[in-house]
Coordinates of C-alpha atoms in Angstrom, one line a residue:
M1 CA -28.7 86.9 -113.9
K2 CA -31.5 84.6 -112.9
G3 CA -31.0 82.9 -109.5
I4 CA -27.5 81.6 -109.2
T5 CA -27.5 79.2 -112.1
L6 CA -24.0 80.1 -113.5
N7 CA -21.3 78.0 -114.8
V8 CA -18.1 77.7 -112.7
A9 CA -16.1 79.9 -115.1
A10 CA -18.6 82.7 -114.9
A11 CA -18.8 82.5 -111.2
A12 CA -15.1 82.6 -110.9
A13 CA -14.9 85.7 -113.1
L14 CA -17.6 87.4 -111.1
L15 CA -15.7 86.7 -107.9
L16 CA -12.5 88.0 -109.4
V17 CA -14.1 91.3 -110.5
A18 CA -16.4 91.8 -107.6
G19 CA -14.3 91.1 -104.6
A20 CA -11.2 88.9 -104.7
A21 CA -9.5 91.6 -102.6
W22 CA -12.0 90.9 -99.8
A23 CA -10.0 87.9 -98.8
Q24 CA -6.7 88.2 -100.7
D25 CA -4.6 87.9 -97.5
K26 CA -6.0 84.4 -96.8
K27 CA -4.5 81.2 -97.9
P28 CA -6.6 78.4 -99.4
V29 CA -8.2 76.0 -96.9
T30 CA -8.1 72.2 -97.0
P31 CA -11.2 70.0 -96.6
A32 CA -9.9 69.0 -93.2
E33 CA -10.0 72.7 -92.1
M34 CA -13.5 73.0 -93.4
N35 CA -14.6 70.0 -91.5
Y36 CA -13.1 71.4 -88.3
Q37 CA -14.4 75.0 -88.6
A38 CA -17.9 74.3 -89.7
G39 CA -19.0 72.7 -86.4
A40 CA -22.4 73.5 -85.1
S41 CA -22.9 76.0 -82.2
P42 CA -25.4 75.5 -79.4
L43 CA -26.5 79.1 -80.1
A44 CA -28.4 77.8 -83.1
N45 CA -31.5 77.2 -80.9
E46 CA -31.3 80.3 -78.7
P47 CA -34.0 82.9 -79.3
M48 CA -32.7 86.2 -80.8
Y49 CA -34.2 89.5 -81.8
Q50 CA -34.5 90.5 -85.5
A51 CA -33.5 94.1 -85.9
S52 CA -35.2 96.3 -88.5
N53 CA -32.6 97.4 -91.1
P54 CA -34.2 99.4 -94.0
K55 CA -31.2 98.9 -96.3
A56 CA -31.3 95.1 -96.0
P57 CA -33.4 93.0 -98.5
P58 CA -36.7 91.9 -97.0
M59 CA -37.0 88.8 -94.9
T60 CA -40.0 87.3 -93.0
Q61 CA -39.6 86.4 -89.4
A62 CA -39.7 82.7 -90.3
E63 CA -37.0 83.2 -93.0
F64 CA -34.8 85.1 -90.5
D65 CA -35.2 82.4 -87.9
T66 CA -34.3 79.7 -90.4
A67 CA -31.3 81.6 -91.6
R68 CA -30.1 82.4 -88.1
Q69 CA -30.2 78.7 -87.2
I70 CA -28.2 77.8 -90.4
Y71 CA -25.7 80.6 -89.6
F72 CA -25.0 79.2 -86.1
E73 CA -24.8 75.7 -87.4
R74 CA -22.5 76.4 -90.3
C75 CA -20.9 79.8 -90.2
A76 CA -20.4 81.2 -86.7
G77 CA -17.3 79.2 -86.0
C78 CA -15.4 81.1 -88.7
H79 CA -17.2 84.5 -88.9
G80 CA -18.1 84.9 -85.2
V81 CA -21.4 85.2 -83.3
L82 CA -21.7 88.9 -84.1
R83 CA -20.2 88.4 -87.6
K84 CA -17.2 90.7 -86.7
G85 CA -14.8 88.0 -88.1
A86 CA -12.8 85.4 -86.4
T87 CA -10.9 82.9 -88.6
G88 CA -13.2 84.1 -91.4
K89 CA -13.8 87.6 -92.7
P90 CA -16.3 90.1 -91.1
L91 CA -19.9 89.8 -92.5
T92 CA -21.4 92.9 -91.0
P93 CA -24.1 94.9 -92.9
D94 CA -21.7 97.8 -93.7
I95 CA -19.7 95.3 -95.7
T96 CA -22.3 92.9 -97.0
Q97 CA -24.8 95.5 -98.2
G98 CA -22.2 97.0 -100.4
K99 CA -21.5 93.7 -102.0
G100 CA -25.1 93.1 -102.8
T101 CA -27.3 90.0 -103.0
A102 CA -26.1 88.8 -106.4
Y103 CA -22.5 88.8 -105.4
L104 CA -23.1 87.2 -102.0
K105 CA -25.1 84.4 -103.6
V106 CA -22.2 83.5 -105.9
F107 CA -19.7 83.8 -103.1
I108 CA -21.7 81.5 -100.9
A109 CA -22.5 79.1 -103.7
Y110 CA -19.1 78.6 -105.2
G111 CA -16.8 79.6 -102.3
S112 CA -13.3 81.1 -102.8
P113 CA -9.7 80.1 -102.6
A114 CA -9.5 82.4 -99.6
G115 CA -11.3 79.9 -97.5
M116 CA -15.0 80.2 -98.1
P117 CA -16.6 76.7 -98.6
N118 CA -18.6 76.1 -101.8
W119 CA -21.9 75.5 -100.1
L120 CA -24.0 75.0 -103.2
T121 CA -21.6 72.9 -105.4
S122 CA -20.7 70.8 -102.4
G123 CA -24.3 69.9 -102.0
E124 CA -24.5 71.3 -98.5
M125 CA -27.1 74.0 -99.5
D126 CA -29.6 74.3 -102.3
E127 CA -30.3 77.5 -104.3
K128 CA -33.1 78.6 -102.1
T129 CA -30.9 78.3 -99.0
V130 CA -28.1 80.2 -100.6
D131 CA -30.5 83.0 -101.5
L132 CA -31.7 83.0 -97.9
M133 CA -28.2 83.3 -96.5
A134 CA -27.2 86.0 -98.9
R135 CA -30.1 88.2 -97.7
Y136 CA -29.6 87.2 -94.0
V137 CA -26.0 88.5 -93.8
Q138 CA -27.1 91.9 -95.0
H139 CA -29.3 92.3 -91.9
D140 CA -28.0 93.4 -88.5
P141 CA -26.6 90.3 -86.7
P142 CA -28.9 89.2 -83.8
V143 CA -27.2 89.3 -80.4
P144 CA -27.6 86.2 -78.2
P145 CA -28.6 86.9 -74.6
E146 CA -26.0 87.6 -72.0
F147 CA -25.5 85.0 -69.1
G148 CA -24.8 86.6 -65.8
M149 CA -24.8 85.5 -62.1
A150 CA -28.6 85.3 -61.8
D151 CA -28.8 83.1 -64.9
M152 CA -26.1 80.8 -63.6
K153 CA -27.7 80.5 -60.1
K154 CA -30.9 79.3 -61.8
T155 CA -29.0 76.4 -63.3
W156 CA -26.9 75.5 -60.3
K157 CA -27.6 72.1 -58.8
V158 CA -26.0 70.4 -55.8
I159 CA -27.2 66.9 -56.3
V160 CA -25.2 65.5 -53.4
P161 CA -23.9 68.1 -50.9
P162 CA -20.3 67.7 -49.7
E163 CA -21.4 66.6 -46.2
A164 CA -23.4 63.7 -47.6
R165 CA -20.7 62.4 -49.9
P166 CA -18.5 59.4 -49.0
K167 CA -15.8 60.0 -46.4
K168 CA -13.6 57.4 -48.1
K169 CA -13.5 55.6 -51.5
M170 CA -16.6 53.3 -51.6
N171 CA -15.7 51.2 -54.6
N172 CA -13.0 48.8 -55.7
Y173 CA -12.1 50.5 -59.0
N174 CA -8.5 51.5 -59.7
I175 CA -9.5 55.2 -60.0
D176 CA -6.2 56.2 -61.4
N177 CA -6.8 54.1 -64.5
I178 CA -10.4 55.1 -65.2
F179 CA -11.1 56.6 -68.6
S180 CA -13.7 59.4 -69.2
T181 CA -14.9 59.0 -72.7
T182 CA -17.1 61.6 -74.4
L183 CA -20.3 60.3 -76.0
R184 CA -20.6 63.4 -78.2
D185 CA -24.1 63.3 -79.6
T186 CA -26.0 61.8 -76.6
G187 CA -24.8 64.3 -74.0
E188 CA -23.0 61.7 -71.8
V189 CA -19.6 60.5 -70.7
A190 CA -18.8 56.8 -70.3
L191 CA -16.6 56.0 -67.3
I192 CA -14.6 52.9 -68.3
D193 CA -12.4 50.7 -66.0
G194 CA -9.0 50.8 -67.7
D195 CA -8.0 47.5 -66.0
T196 CA -11.1 45.4 -67.0
K197 CA -12.2 47.4 -70.0
Q198 CA -15.8 47.4 -68.6
I199 CA -18.1 50.4 -68.5
I200 CA -18.6 51.6 -64.9
N201 CA -21.3 54.1 -65.6
I202 CA -22.8 56.2 -68.4
V203 CA -23.2 59.7 -66.8
K204 CA -25.6 62.4 -68.1
T205 CA -23.8 65.6 -69.0
G206 CA -24.0 68.6 -71.3
Y207 CA -24.0 68.2 -75.1
A208 CA -20.8 67.3 -76.9
V209 CA -18.5 67.3 -73.9
H210 CA -15.3 69.0 -75.0
I211 CA -12.9 68.0 -72.2
S212 CA -12.6 66.1 -68.9
R213 CA -10.4 67.5 -66.1
L214 CA -9.6 66.2 -62.7
S215 CA -9.4 68.0 -59.3
A216 CA -6.0 68.2 -57.7
S217 CA -6.9 65.3 -55.4
G218 CA -8.0 63.1 -58.3
R219 CA -11.4 62.5 -56.6
Y220 CA -13.6 64.8 -58.7
L221 CA -14.0 64.6 -62.5
F222 CA -15.1 67.8 -64.2
V223 CA -16.6 67.8 -67.7
I224 CA -17.9 70.7 -69.8
G225 CA -20.2 70.4 -72.8
R226 CA -20.3 72.8 -75.8
D227 CA -23.6 74.0 -74.3
A228 CA -21.6 75.3 -71.4
K229 CA -22.9 72.8 -68.8
I230 CA -20.4 71.6 -66.3
N231 CA -20.9 68.3 -64.5
M232 CA -18.9 67.4 -61.3
I233 CA -18.6 63.6 -60.9
D234 CA -17.5 62.0 -57.6
L235 CA -15.2 59.0 -58.3
W236 CA -15.4 57.9 -54.7
M237 CA -19.0 56.9 -54.9
E238 CA -20.0 53.3 -55.0
K239 CA -21.1 54.0 -58.6
P240 CA -19.4 57.3 -59.7
D241 CA -22.0 59.8 -60.7
N242 CA -22.9 63.5 -60.7
V243 CA -22.8 65.4 -57.5
A244 CA -23.1 69.0 -58.9
A245 CA -23.9 70.8 -62.1
L246 CA -23.9 74.4 -63.4
R247 CA -24.4 76.1 -66.8
V248 CA -21.9 78.9 -67.2
G249 CA -23.1 80.4 -70.5
L250 CA -24.6 79.4 -73.8
E251 CA -21.5 77.9 -75.5
A252 CA -18.2 76.9 -73.9
R253 CA -15.1 74.6 -74.2
S254 CA -12.9 74.8 -71.1
V255 CA -12.8 73.9 -67.4
D256 CA -10.1 73.2 -64.8
T257 CA -9.5 73.3 -61.0
S258 CA -7.0 74.9 -58.7
K259 CA -3.8 72.8 -58.4
Y260 CA -1.3 75.0 -56.4
K261 CA -0.3 73.8 -53.0
G262 CA -2.7 75.0 -50.3
Y263 CA -5.5 75.6 -52.8
E264 CA -6.1 72.0 -54.0
D265 CA -9.7 71.5 -54.9
K266 CA -10.7 74.9 -53.6
F267 CA -11.7 76.5 -56.9
A268 CA -12.9 75.6 -60.3
I269 CA -12.9 77.8 -63.4
A270 CA -14.7 77.6 -66.7
G271 CA -14.5 79.8 -69.8
S272 CA -17.2 80.6 -72.3
Y273 CA -17.4 81.2 -76.1
W274 CA -20.6 83.1 -75.4
P275 CA -20.8 85.3 -73.5
P276 CA -17.1 85.9 -73.8
Q277 CA -16.2 85.5 -70.1
Y278 CA -14.9 83.2 -67.5
V279 CA -16.3 82.2 -64.1
I280 CA -14.6 81.1 -60.9
M281 CA -16.6 78.6 -58.8
K282 CA -16.3 76.7 -55.5
G283 CA -14.4 73.6 -56.1
D284 CA -16.7 71.3 -54.1
T285 CA -20.1 72.5 -55.2
L286 CA -19.7 74.6 -58.4
E287 CA -21.3 77.6 -56.8
P288 CA -20.4 80.5 -59.1
L289 CA -18.4 83.2 -57.2
K290 CA -16.9 85.6 -59.8
I291 CA -17.6 86.3 -63.5
V292 CA -15.0 88.2 -65.5
A293 CA -15.6 89.4 -69.1
T294 CA -12.9 89.0 -71.8
R295 CA -14.1 91.6 -74.3
G296 CA -11.2 94.0 -75.2
M297 CA -8.5 94.9 -77.6
V298 CA -6.7 92.6 -80.1
V299 CA -3.0 92.1 -79.7
G300 CA -1.0 94.0 -82.3
T301 CA -3.8 96.0 -84.0
Q302 CA -5.2 97.2 -80.6
E303 CA -8.7 97.2 -82.1
Y304 CA -11.7 96.4 -80.0
H305 CA -13.2 92.9 -80.4
P306 CA -16.7 92.3 -78.9
E307 CA -16.5 88.5 -78.6
P308 CA -13.1 87.1 -77.7
R309 CA -13.9 83.5 -76.9
V310 CA -12.2 81.7 -74.0
A311 CA -10.4 78.7 -75.4
S312 CA -8.1 76.6 -73.2
I313 CA -7.6 77.0 -69.4
V314 CA -5.0 75.2 -67.3
A315 CA -4.0 75.6 -63.7
S316 CA -0.4 76.7 -62.9
H317 CA 1.8 74.5 -60.8
F318 CA 4.1 77.4 -59.8
K319 CA 1.6 80.0 -58.4
P320 CA -2.1 80.2 -57.4
E321 CA -3.0 81.1 -60.9
F322 CA -5.2 80.0 -63.7
V323 CA -3.8 80.3 -67.3
V324 CA -6.7 81.6 -69.4
N325 CA -6.2 81.7 -73.1
V326 CA -8.5 84.2 -75.0
K327 CA -8.9 83.3 -78.7
E328 CA -9.6 86.3 -80.9
T329 CA -7.6 88.9 -78.9
G330 CA -4.5 86.6 -78.6
K331 CA -4.1 87.2 -74.9
T332 CA -3.1 84.8 -72.1
L333 CA -4.5 85.9 -68.7
M334 CA -2.6 84.8 -65.6
V335 CA -5.5 84.9 -63.1
D336 CA -4.4 85.0 -59.5
Y337 CA -7.1 83.2 -57.4
S338 CA -5.4 83.8 -54.0
N339 CA -8.0 86.5 -53.3
I340 CA -10.9 86.4 -55.7
D341 CA -12.4 89.5 -54.1
A342 CA -9.4 91.5 -55.2
L343 CA -8.6 89.6 -58.4
K344 CA -5.2 90.3 -59.9
T345 CA -4.6 89.4 -63.6
T346 CA -1.4 89.5 -65.6
E347 CA -2.1 90.0 -69.3
I348 CA 0.3 88.4 -71.7
G349 CA -0.1 89.2 -75.4
S350 CA 1.2 86.7 -78.1
A351 CA -0.8 86.1 -81.3
P352 CA -4.5 85.9 -82.2
F353 CA -6.6 82.8 -82.3
L354 CA -5.2 81.1 -79.2
H355 CA -6.8 77.6 -79.0
D356 CA -5.5 74.5 -77.2
G357 CA -2.2 73.4 -75.8
G358 CA -0.3 71.7 -73.0
W359 CA 2.6 71.9 -70.6
D360 CA 6.2 71.1 -71.4
S361 CA 7.7 68.2 -69.4
T362 CA 8.7 70.5 -66.5
K363 CA 5.2 72.0 -66.3
R364 CA 6.7 75.5 -66.3
Y365 CA 6.0 76.4 -69.9
F366 CA 2.5 76.3 -71.4
M367 CA 2.7 75.7 -75.1
V368 CA -0.5 77.1 -76.7
A369 CA -1.4 77.0 -80.4
A370 CA -2.4 80.3 -82.0
N371 CA -4.0 78.1 -84.7
N372 CA -4.9 80.5 -87.5
S373 CA -1.8 82.5 -86.9
N374 CA 0.3 79.3 -87.5
K375 CA 2.2 79.9 -84.2
I376 CA 2.9 78.4 -80.8
A377 CA 3.0 80.9 -77.9
V378 CA 5.2 79.8 -75.0
I379 CA 4.0 81.1 -71.7
D380 CA 6.4 81.0 -68.7
A381 CA 4.1 80.2 -65.7
K382 CA 7.0 80.7 -63.2
D383 CA 8.0 84.2 -64.3
G384 CA 4.6 85.2 -65.7
K385 CA 5.8 86.3 -69.1
L386 CA 5.9 85.4 -72.8
A387 CA 9.0 83.2 -73.4
A388 CA 8.6 83.0 -77.1
V389 CA 6.4 82.8 -80.2
T390 CA 7.4 80.1 -82.5
E391 CA 6.3 79.8 -86.2
V392 CA 5.0 76.3 -87.1
S393 CA 3.0 74.8 -90.0
K394 CA -0.6 75.4 -91.0
I395 CA -3.2 75.5 -88.2
P396 CA -1.5 73.7 -85.3
H397 CA -3.9 71.6 -83.3
P398 CA -1.9 69.8 -80.5
G399 CA -4.6 68.8 -78.1
R400 CA -2.3 68.8 -75.1
G401 CA 0.7 68.0 -77.3
A402 CA 3.4 65.4 -76.7
N403 CA 6.6 65.6 -74.7
F404 CA 9.6 63.4 -75.3
V405 CA 13.4 63.5 -75.4
H406 CA 14.8 63.8 -78.9
P407 CA 18.2 62.1 -79.5
K408 CA 19.7 65.3 -80.8
F409 CA 17.6 68.3 -79.5
G410 CA 16.9 67.1 -76.0
P411 CA 13.4 67.6 -74.5
V412 CA 10.9 68.6 -77.2
W413 CA 7.1 69.2 -77.4
A414 CA 5.2 68.2 -80.5
T415 CA 2.1 69.4 -82.3
G416 CA 0.3 68.1 -85.4
H417 CA -1.7 70.3 -87.8
L418 CA -5.1 70.6 -89.4
G419 CA -3.8 72.3 -92.5
D420 CA -0.9 70.0 -93.6
E421 CA 0.9 66.8 -93.0
N422 CA 3.7 68.3 -90.8
I423 CA 4.4 67.5 -87.2
S424 CA 6.4 70.2 -85.6
L425 CA 9.0 69.6 -82.8
I426 CA 9.8 72.5 -80.5
G427 CA 12.7 72.5 -78.1
T428 CA 11.7 73.1 -74.5
D429 CA 14.9 73.0 -72.5
P430 CA 16.4 76.5 -72.1
V431 CA 19.1 75.2 -69.6
K432 CA 20.9 72.3 -71.1
N433 CA 19.8 72.8 -74.7
K434 CA 19.6 76.6 -74.9
Q435 CA 20.4 76.7 -78.6
Y436 CA 17.2 74.8 -79.4
A437 CA 14.9 76.3 -76.7
F438 CA 11.4 77.3 -78.1
K439 CA 12.5 76.9 -81.7
E440 CA 11.0 74.6 -84.2
V441 CA 13.9 72.2 -84.3
A442 CA 12.5 69.7 -86.8
K443 CA 9.5 68.8 -88.9
I444 CA 8.5 65.2 -89.5
K445 CA 5.9 64.1 -92.0
G446 CA 2.6 62.6 -91.0
Q447 CA -0.1 60.9 -93.1
G448 CA -1.7 64.2 -94.0
G449 CA -3.7 67.2 -92.8
G450 CA -6.7 66.9 -90.5
A451 CA -4.7 65.9 -87.3
L452 CA -6.4 66.7 -84.0
F453 CA -4.3 65.0 -81.3
I454 CA -0.7 63.8 -80.8
K455 CA 0.4 61.9 -77.8
S456 CA 3.4 60.2 -76.1
H457 CA 4.2 59.1 -72.5
P458 CA 7.3 59.2 -70.4
K459 CA 7.4 55.4 -70.3
S460 CA 6.8 54.9 -74.0
Q461 CA 9.2 55.0 -77.0
H462 CA 6.4 55.9 -79.4
L463 CA 4.7 59.0 -80.7
Y464 CA 1.1 58.7 -82.1
S465 CA -0.7 61.1 -84.4
D466 CA -4.3 60.8 -85.5
T467 CA -5.9 62.4 -88.6
P468 CA -9.7 62.1 -88.1
L469 CA -10.6 65.0 -90.3
N470 CA -8.6 64.0 -93.4
P471 CA -10.9 63.6 -96.4
D472 CA -9.3 60.3 -97.3
P473 CA -11.1 57.5 -95.3
K474 CA -8.0 55.3 -95.1
I475 CA -6.1 58.2 -93.4
A476 CA -9.0 59.2 -91.2
Q477 CA -9.4 55.6 -90.1
S478 CA -5.8 54.9 -89.1
V479 CA -3.0 56.4 -87.0
A480 CA 0.7 57.1 -87.6
V481 CA 3.2 55.8 -85.0
Y482 CA 6.8 56.9 -84.7
D483 CA 9.8 55.5 -82.9
I484 CA 11.1 58.5 -81.1
K485 CA 14.6 57.1 -81.1
N486 CA 14.6 56.9 -84.8
L487 CA 12.2 59.5 -86.2
D488 CA 14.0 59.6 -89.6
K489 CA 12.7 56.1 -90.6
G490 CA 9.2 57.5 -90.8
F491 CA 5.9 56.2 -89.4
T492 CA 4.1 52.9 -89.1
V493 CA 0.4 52.9 -90.0
L494 CA -2.0 51.2 -87.6
P495 CA -5.4 50.3 -89.2
I496 CA -7.4 51.1 -86.0
A497 CA -10.8 51.2 -87.6
E498 CA -10.2 47.9 -89.4
W499 CA -9.1 46.3 -86.1
A500 CA -12.4 47.5 -84.5
G501 CA -14.3 45.1 -86.7
L502 CA -17.4 47.3 -87.0
K503 CA -20.3 45.8 -88.8
D504 CA -21.6 48.8 -90.8
D505 CA -20.3 51.5 -93.1
G506 CA -20.0 54.4 -90.7
A507 CA -17.3 57.1 -90.9
K508 CA -15.1 55.2 -88.4
R509 CA -12.9 58.3 -87.8
V510 CA -10.1 57.4 -85.4
V511 CA -9.5 60.1 -82.8
Q512 CA -7.4 60.9 -79.7
P513 CA -4.7 58.5 -78.7
E514 CA -4.7 58.3 -74.9
Y515 CA -2.4 56.2 -72.7
N516 CA -3.3 54.3 -69.6
K517 CA -1.6 55.1 -66.4
A518 CA 1.1 52.6 -66.8
G519 CA 2.0 53.9 -70.3
D520 CA 1.8 50.5 -71.9
E521 CA -1.6 50.8 -73.6
V522 CA -2.9 53.4 -76.0
W523 CA -6.7 53.8 -76.4
F524 CA -8.4 55.2 -79.5
A525 CA -12.0 56.2 -80.2
V526 CA -13.4 54.9 -83.5
W527 CA -16.1 57.6 -84.1
S528 CA -19.0 56.9 -86.4
A529 CA -22.4 58.6 -86.8
K530 CA -25.1 58.5 -84.1
N531 CA -27.0 55.8 -85.9
K532 CA -23.8 53.7 -86.7
E533 CA -21.7 51.4 -84.5
S534 CA -18.7 52.9 -82.8
A535 CA -16.0 51.4 -80.6
L536 CA -12.8 51.9 -78.6
V537 CA -9.7 50.2 -79.6
V538 CA -6.8 49.4 -77.2
V539 CA -3.3 48.9 -78.6
D540 CA -0.3 47.3 -76.9
D541 CA 2.3 50.1 -76.9
K542 CA 5.3 47.7 -76.8
T543 CA 4.2 45.5 -79.8
L544 CA 1.9 47.9 -81.6
K545 CA -0.6 45.0 -81.8
L546 CA -4.3 45.0 -81.1
K547 CA -5.0 44.3 -77.4
A548 CA -8.7 44.8 -77.0
V549 CA -11.8 46.2 -78.7
I550 CA -14.6 47.7 -76.5
K551 CA -18.0 47.6 -78.0
D552 CA -21.3 48.5 -76.4
P553 CA -24.6 49.8 -77.8
R554 CA -24.2 52.7 -75.3
L555 CA -20.9 53.8 -76.9
I556 CA -22.5 56.3 -79.3
T557 CA -20.2 58.8 -81.1
P558 CA -17.2 58.4 -78.8
T559 CA -14.7 61.1 -79.3
G560 CA -12.3 62.5 -76.7
H561 CA -11.3 60.3 -73.8
F562 CA -9.1 61.1 -70.8
N563 CA -7.2 58.9 -68.4
V564 CA -7.7 60.0 -64.8
Y565 CA -4.1 59.8 -63.6
N566 CA -2.5 61.3 -66.8
T567 CA -5.1 64.1 -66.9
Q568 CA -4.7 64.8 -63.1
H569 CA -0.9 65.0 -63.4
D570 CA -0.6 66.5 -66.8
V571 CA 1.2 63.5 -68.2
Y572 CA 1.5 63.7 -72.0

């Protein structure tokens, strides 16, 4: 065999003979899943050591560094930083060297029904790159540096100390109706006045801000980038801006603050993908106080996992606890912050690959998606226990989910899915509707797979679902809307990207419905490439008609956006 110039039939035959069993327990992935899982990691640019492995095929240092960057840009999200396996199979040398370079080249080039993308035939890699990666995965995986207290302290900045900040609100903005919109590729958030639809400020942050969260008081906005940088923004300032910043690791997704009575605004917490840990900080300055590692045993198999990433974190309303969801081990940690010098943690096991989620309408039960397990774990924050594990459709991705009252099943929480068109409704009332509690009571059909966010509001009669990662542009550029009193009639499609009236041919993916405080407007980001025009579109929730389009050259790659009041009070 010369290079990897094989026809598809020969490649398929080689895969069948050489290693179909390697991934026989995995189901085929959709293009939407591939788009989601192949996101770049900030670790791509971190220096790492090349170990000498005499059994591995030779690589120069330059080749190794190039391959390492490609791995973290394309592969680490599925196979893990240390290649121990996450949603993808392990790729450690004890496995890959036995497969051999020829097999690996075909596997990388043509993919497999088990979930491996076809990197060559899709045009994402050329033959030289495929060969490079086949050799790279036979070498020992390089280990990124750790990030401890001394490292954090070096990045910690108090830009405006608490004593120098305003003693009262110094602006005329309706803070409750401000939106924090992620400008993904510029490392910024746009603060937008929800009343006037005008940009208040463009604030410098970390790269690709993942979420925005509010302090219990609603004064401080906390955002965290994928590069693990936290920015603390004071909304009382004449022009709201950064007052503190801290980097908590090398890659991260989650941040929140203490909400329990008596501890409001006292602490903040952030979790990292790398190193696998979380850190508790002072709520007014971001000074790091306590770092806790999450490495440990996987639920069920009880096997050690070296990089269980911290996914979502929320603050309990029932106790002085943070609810910390650890991805690969499938554990929810109830972290008691009443005495951080004698930290007490309740460990609740559910299912691996915990990701994002939200509270039910009572804010007692946290509904968290174990996405690649196709389950929703229900965590009882009052009693500190697992209330249920509910089977749903393929790769649930709820964002925070959506709460509403179903005509038959009573209070329900909903999630969309990356892997198929289903929207799952789960009963959340164990008192008046016990027979439906924490069961999937219904499935409704959406436009297709690739859904990231679903949303409703207590004052709305509508349920919105986006599908930005669907490969069909018409589906990715629109949203489905349901009448929650008559779900059986199906959905109405809103052509959000078309309404935006953008002048170029960008991707125009429509992402994350977000209500204003009043619950009578729904905002959408129309997300195109960095060099293309993007916009925000505002829809009248009562009429489902276009209300406003917000365009500005500074709105570059808008993705997530968060209303201050709804985020502060967990309204969704």
